[in-house]
């Protein structure tokens, strides 16, 4: 007499095991929640019943099952659209389409099944998974639920499968065919039988395992089966039974009463295979969720195609190098990064934007190592931080085979066509294509220009309307009648709340309340919001607006700033999500009213419009470096008048994509006293991220300058002192680098010095810098030749950075934001710059008192200071001490979230008198103009200083 295989009981045990597994994973990854989507067409009662069982089972296990019911009138295209939407949803790990569809018009079931992404096909019925199963690739496919449940029942009863003879009666795609493949994968000798198999009883009598799914009630008799065999009955049939209330009863394809006298194990119907099918569906969905978790959990190495460099000596111009290297299509790069189709928006073939939804999908994944590249106080030529950032990532990626992202700022057209030039790096360490990187990219800066100028226009329009209209007329314009009623918008309700008017009915306001609501009463002399343009145009430094007769004589003097100096650029760089950006844009303070109270963009009612204009700009831009590693290019605030770092969002997404063993390298503008200090105290404060290491870029040239070397002037040949060995000058000038190493130590982060070498640097000079740096507390100091050799020239630097990231990072902020504004400024001046004290002008003290009164005391500090000296005087080199730092003024970027003191004579506009665009050659294709432009820059900057 056979033992009964109680499928219902076993399925219950399996569900408990699955629940325990989910709970265990959640201990390490609290956000882990397997998601199952069930798509149903129509309202068939039996389908509804099956679906409710599945949803209940999923809930008990700790999964999330969602039912997507479409009407019977749905077309095939509409069902396919629903499936494809679920394919793109990272929260869904399994999709099943309930069959058959109860639709008004017949639907091709194969089309529906194969529209399910194979990685989410937990029914295991797509052609892709069927093919994998037939080839025995069980670890990379989903096994159909019923066959998987049958095999589990066989194993749970203790029966041996390997080496046994098995017969599968039935050849359907759901049971028979995959069951045969599955048993074969377990090393059974399998015979597939069907209704036309000759001498079927003889075949079954030779089989140790029999699985039946042929839809013929009670077909298999006891005489057909081998004594001691295991019989699994998948059949569901109904036969007449007058003893039942329904007049019928459920039976399988096997004569259960007879066969249990011969078999050793047998499944009943019902209560055998049926419950196992649901349990296996849950198992497959959890397996899908685990596979997804595994992809992000340990940061597995990307399968990336790196681009070999063809190094030349002497090193060609930047544009020649860039154009000689054919970048990968960004679609290939996105696939290497394992981005989903809905997470990437292509802008041509070489650049793209990525979706913030990546952060949701990878929310449970650990971050990679976080490295910031800063530098010593530079010469006017710059010391190669961008080049070092890119070269380091090329070394980590193409040479050490680490997952690595570079995160850099987008350059402004002002510097690109001005004295500085582009910002793609240089030599064999660049972001490519250079032209697309330096010019427009995906239009983020233009979006900022549009947003900034919309707000500027709103300010003057509001002043005009308040000057020329009565309270009643102004109120009617702000809250117009629409179909006989007035309604406040959400932003207007927010203004009412700030004014202390607790009313929501526009018709209930008193005349006094109407006046208070409608009039911002902006004091024109306090307007701090300027129009912007991303071009160097000296004639816009001071302008008069409102000269048209239509403006009725309401004129004022104002100015244009460069776009990247806009507070909206700083907001883009510091925002953490779309909601946060909307709130920051609404908090922008543009002026004060005549009572000294702040006026914001939300008071003007344009905060939402600004967010709409910035809706695409918030997405980081994906490019690549010369050796094929990924680069995020996003945001570009200046470092002397803003915080000088690329976006928080780019860093956060990159840290998730590289995984636990990967690296994200970002650059902080200018010297460590400026960009690095703001990176730590402002960017990391808002992001919540903790850096693992800092790279301090130094050159022998800059060190000699700080030691008393001759003046370095952009565009002029360097004096001979910079090309001859002079150890005494190097040792004397090391004081500046020593101070920057000390500055890094204030934040508890290990520092690696990268000596960016020129061909004229002697080995003794480089070795001296390495020795002095280690003595000063640097974790390591490494010479590198990444300008001339790309990643190859930065391998030792990459290895040192790896080791530094393994050290404990005791990251801490320099000051408490709740301290008084003066104290925060003084802390930065004394600790970071070496000042003895600060001195606030009368105007600066007034502003400090005003901001404290307005509630802005607890904002971090963003010092607007020259980058050419640790002091306020750009001519003072080395590491001065004992000086008093003069604070001329203090201004507020409330939306961005910082106060910025103006140190000494620091200007807030980046509009130089001499602009590079004048040297471009008209009448030539742009690429050729840039080529000549770039070659001239290389010859100017590097004459007699070819890098090793």
Short mmCIF file of N, CA and C in Angstrom, two decimals, residues 159-236:
data_model
loop_
_atom_site.label_atom_id
_atom_site.label_comp_id
_atom_site.label_asym_id
_atom_site.label_seq_id
_atom_site.Cartn_x
_atom_site.Cartn_y
_atom_site.Cartn_z
N UNK A 159 12.59 9.70 -2.44
CA UNK A 159 12.86 8.85 -3.60
C UNK A 159 14.11 9.33 -4.32
N UNK A 160 14.88 8.40 -4.83
CA UNK A 160 16.07 8.69 -5.61
C UNK A 160 15.64 8.99 -7.04
N UNK A 161 16.26 10.00 -7.65
CA UNK A 161 15.93 10.37 -9.04
C UNK A 161 17.06 10.00 -9.99
N UNK A 162 18.29 10.32 -9.58
CA UNK A 162 19.44 10.06 -10.44
C UNK A 162 19.56 8.58 -10.78
N UNK A 163 19.68 8.27 -12.05
CA UNK A 163 19.85 6.89 -12.51
C UNK A 163 18.56 6.12 -12.66
N UNK A 164 17.42 6.68 -12.24
CA UNK A 164 16.15 5.97 -12.33
C UNK A 164 15.49 6.20 -13.69
N UNK A 165 14.57 5.32 -13.99
CA UNK A 165 13.77 5.45 -15.22
C UNK A 165 12.50 6.21 -14.87
N UNK A 166 12.18 7.19 -15.67
CA UNK A 166 11.01 8.01 -15.41
C UNK A 166 10.17 8.12 -16.67
N UNK A 167 8.87 8.17 -16.46
CA UNK A 167 7.94 8.35 -17.58
C UNK A 167 7.09 9.58 -17.29
N UNK A 168 6.95 10.41 -18.31
CA UNK A 168 6.09 11.60 -18.21
C UNK A 168 4.97 11.41 -19.21
N UNK A 169 3.77 11.32 -18.70
CA UNK A 169 2.60 11.10 -19.56
C UNK A 169 1.92 12.45 -19.79
N UNK A 170 2.06 12.97 -21.01
CA UNK A 170 1.57 14.29 -21.37
C UNK A 170 2.72 15.15 -21.86
N UNK A 171 2.45 15.99 -22.87
CA UNK A 171 3.54 16.76 -23.46
C UNK A 171 3.21 18.25 -23.57
N UNK A 172 2.39 18.74 -22.68
CA UNK A 172 2.03 20.16 -22.71
C UNK A 172 3.23 21.02 -22.34
N UNK A 173 3.20 22.29 -22.77
CA UNK A 173 4.28 23.22 -22.47
C UNK A 173 4.31 23.61 -20.99
N UNK A 174 3.18 23.40 -20.31
CA UNK A 174 3.11 23.81 -18.91
C UNK A 174 3.61 22.72 -17.97
N UNK A 175 3.32 21.44 -18.32
CA UNK A 175 3.69 20.34 -17.42
C UNK A 175 4.60 19.33 -18.10
N UNK A 176 4.11 18.66 -19.12
CA UNK A 176 4.81 17.51 -19.67
C UNK A 176 6.21 17.80 -20.18
N UNK A 177 6.31 18.75 -21.11
CA UNK A 177 7.61 19.03 -21.72
C UNK A 177 8.63 19.52 -20.69
N UNK A 178 8.31 20.52 -19.88
CA UNK A 178 9.31 20.95 -18.89
C UNK A 178 9.60 19.90 -17.83
N UNK A 179 8.60 19.05 -17.49
CA UNK A 179 8.83 17.98 -16.51
C UNK A 179 9.86 16.99 -17.04
N UNK A 180 9.76 16.70 -18.31
CA UNK A 180 10.72 15.79 -18.93
C UNK A 180 12.13 16.38 -18.89
N UNK A 181 12.24 17.68 -19.23
CA UNK A 181 13.55 18.35 -19.19
C UNK A 181 14.11 18.38 -17.77
N UNK A 182 13.24 18.61 -16.82
CA UNK A 182 13.68 18.74 -15.43
C UNK A 182 14.18 17.41 -14.89
N UNK A 183 13.47 16.34 -15.16
CA UNK A 183 13.92 15.02 -14.71
C UNK A 183 15.22 14.62 -15.39
N UNK A 184 15.34 14.99 -16.66
CA UNK A 184 16.58 14.68 -17.38
C UNK A 184 17.75 15.44 -16.76
N UNK A 185 17.51 16.66 -16.32
CA UNK A 185 18.58 17.44 -15.70
C UNK A 185 19.02 16.83 -14.37
N UNK A 186 18.14 15.98 -13.77
CA UNK A 186 18.46 15.30 -12.53
C UNK A 186 19.03 13.91 -12.76
N UNK A 187 19.44 13.67 -14.01
CA UNK A 187 20.11 12.42 -14.41
C UNK A 187 19.18 11.21 -14.39
N UNK A 188 17.89 11.44 -14.61
CA UNK A 188 16.96 10.33 -14.80
C UNK A 188 16.91 10.00 -16.29
N UNK A 189 16.59 8.74 -16.59
CA UNK A 189 16.36 8.34 -17.98
C UNK A 189 14.87 8.49 -18.24
N UNK A 190 14.52 9.42 -19.14
CA UNK A 190 13.13 9.87 -19.25
C UNK A 190 12.51 9.44 -20.57
N UNK A 191 11.28 8.92 -20.46
CA UNK A 191 10.47 8.64 -21.65
C UNK A 191 9.24 9.54 -21.59
N UNK A 192 9.05 10.34 -22.66
CA UNK A 192 7.86 11.19 -22.71
C UNK A 192 6.77 10.43 -23.47
N UNK A 193 5.64 10.26 -22.80
CA UNK A 193 4.53 9.52 -23.40
C UNK A 193 3.35 10.46 -23.66
N UNK A 194 2.43 10.01 -24.47
CA UNK A 194 1.24 10.80 -24.76
C UNK A 194 0.13 9.86 -25.18
N UNK A 195 -0.99 10.40 -25.61
CA UNK A 195 -2.16 9.57 -25.88
C UNK A 195 -1.95 8.61 -27.05
N UNK A 196 -0.97 8.90 -27.88
CA UNK A 196 -0.74 8.03 -29.04
C UNK A 196 0.48 7.13 -28.87
N UNK A 197 1.03 7.09 -27.67
CA UNK A 197 2.17 6.20 -27.42
C UNK A 197 1.71 4.75 -27.49
N UNK A 198 2.41 3.95 -28.30
CA UNK A 198 2.05 2.54 -28.44
C UNK A 198 2.49 1.76 -27.21
N UNK A 199 1.58 0.86 -26.80
CA UNK A 199 1.84 0.00 -25.66
C UNK A 199 2.25 0.82 -24.44
N UNK A 200 1.41 1.83 -24.12
CA UNK A 200 1.69 2.74 -23.01
C UNK A 200 1.85 2.00 -21.68
N UNK A 201 0.99 1.03 -21.35
CA UNK A 201 1.16 0.33 -20.07
C UNK A 201 2.53 -0.30 -19.91
N UNK A 202 3.09 -0.83 -21.02
CA UNK A 202 4.41 -1.47 -20.94
C UNK A 202 5.49 -0.45 -20.59
N UNK A 203 5.35 0.76 -21.15
CA UNK A 203 6.33 1.80 -20.85
C UNK A 203 6.26 2.18 -19.39
N UNK A 204 5.02 2.37 -18.87
CA UNK A 204 4.87 2.79 -17.49
C UNK A 204 5.32 1.71 -16.52
N UNK A 205 5.15 0.44 -16.91
CA UNK A 205 5.52 -0.66 -16.02
C UNK A 205 7.03 -0.76 -15.80
N UNK A 206 7.79 -0.09 -16.67
CA UNK A 206 9.25 -0.10 -16.53
C UNK A 206 9.78 1.13 -15.81
N UNK A 207 8.88 1.99 -15.40
CA UNK A 207 9.30 3.29 -14.86
C UNK A 207 9.26 3.31 -13.34
N UNK A 208 10.33 3.90 -12.74
CA UNK A 208 10.41 4.05 -11.30
C UNK A 208 9.65 5.29 -10.82
N UNK A 209 9.57 6.28 -11.70
CA UNK A 209 8.86 7.53 -11.39
C UNK A 209 7.89 7.81 -12.53
N UNK A 210 6.65 8.09 -12.16
CA UNK A 210 5.63 8.37 -13.19
C UNK A 210 4.97 9.71 -12.85
N UNK A 211 5.00 10.61 -13.81
CA UNK A 211 4.33 11.90 -13.66
C UNK A 211 3.28 11.99 -14.75
N UNK A 212 2.05 12.24 -14.32
CA UNK A 212 0.93 12.19 -15.27
C UNK A 212 0.23 13.55 -15.34
N UNK A 213 0.06 14.05 -16.56
CA UNK A 213 -0.68 15.28 -16.78
C UNK A 213 -1.25 15.27 -18.18
N UNK A 214 -2.24 14.43 -18.37
CA UNK A 214 -2.75 14.21 -19.73
C UNK A 214 -4.21 14.59 -19.90
N UNK A 215 -4.86 15.04 -18.79
CA UNK A 215 -6.23 15.53 -18.81
C UNK A 215 -7.25 14.44 -19.20
N UNK A 216 -6.96 13.24 -18.74
CA UNK A 216 -7.89 12.12 -18.96
C UNK A 216 -8.23 11.52 -17.60
N UNK A 217 -9.48 11.65 -17.12
CA UNK A 217 -9.81 11.20 -15.77
C UNK A 217 -9.58 9.71 -15.56
N UNK A 218 -8.85 9.41 -14.50
CA UNK A 218 -8.63 8.02 -14.04
C UNK A 218 -8.05 7.13 -15.13
N UNK A 219 -7.25 7.68 -16.01
CA UNK A 219 -6.74 6.94 -17.17
C UNK A 219 -5.72 5.86 -16.76
N UNK A 220 -4.82 6.20 -15.84
CA UNK A 220 -3.74 5.27 -15.50
C UNK A 220 -4.25 4.29 -14.45
N UNK A 221 -4.17 2.98 -14.81
CA UNK A 221 -4.67 1.92 -13.93
C UNK A 221 -3.52 1.29 -13.13
N UNK A 222 -3.96 0.55 -12.11
CA UNK A 222 -2.93 -0.02 -11.23
C UNK A 222 -2.08 -1.07 -11.95
N UNK A 223 -2.70 -1.71 -12.99
CA UNK A 223 -1.97 -2.73 -13.73
C UNK A 223 -0.85 -2.12 -14.58
N UNK A 224 -0.94 -0.78 -14.82
CA UNK A 224 0.03 -0.13 -15.71
C UNK A 224 1.32 0.25 -14.98
N UNK A 225 1.29 0.27 -13.68
CA UNK A 225 2.44 0.85 -12.98
C UNK A 225 3.28 -0.23 -12.33
N UNK A 226 4.54 0.11 -12.21
CA UNK A 226 5.52 -0.79 -11.62
C UNK A 226 5.37 -0.80 -10.11
N UNK A 227 5.32 -1.97 -9.49
CA UNK A 227 5.24 -2.02 -8.03
C UNK A 227 6.39 -1.23 -7.40
N UNK A 228 6.05 -0.42 -6.41
CA UNK A 228 7.07 0.37 -5.72
C UNK A 228 7.41 1.68 -6.39
N UNK A 229 6.73 2.01 -7.47
CA UNK A 229 7.03 3.26 -8.17
C UNK A 229 6.45 4.46 -7.42
N UNK A 230 6.93 5.64 -7.78
CA UNK A 230 6.42 6.90 -7.25
C UNK A 230 5.51 7.51 -8.32
N UNK A 231 4.27 7.81 -7.94
CA UNK A 231 3.29 8.31 -8.90
C UNK A 231 2.87 9.73 -8.52
N UNK A 232 3.08 10.65 -9.43
CA UNK A 232 2.71 12.06 -9.23
C UNK A 232 1.60 12.39 -10.23
N UNK A 233 0.44 12.74 -9.70
CA UNK A 233 -0.74 12.98 -10.54
C UNK A 233 -1.02 14.49 -10.62
N UNK A 234 -0.83 15.05 -11.82
CA UNK A 234 -1.05 16.48 -12.04
C UNK A 234 -2.43 16.78 -12.61
N UNK A 235 -3.22 15.73 -12.85
CA UNK A 235 -4.50 15.91 -13.52
C UNK A 235 -5.54 16.60 -12.66
N UNK A 236 -6.39 17.39 -13.30
CA UNK A 236 -7.56 18.00 -12.66
C UNK A 236 -8.74 17.76 -13.58
#
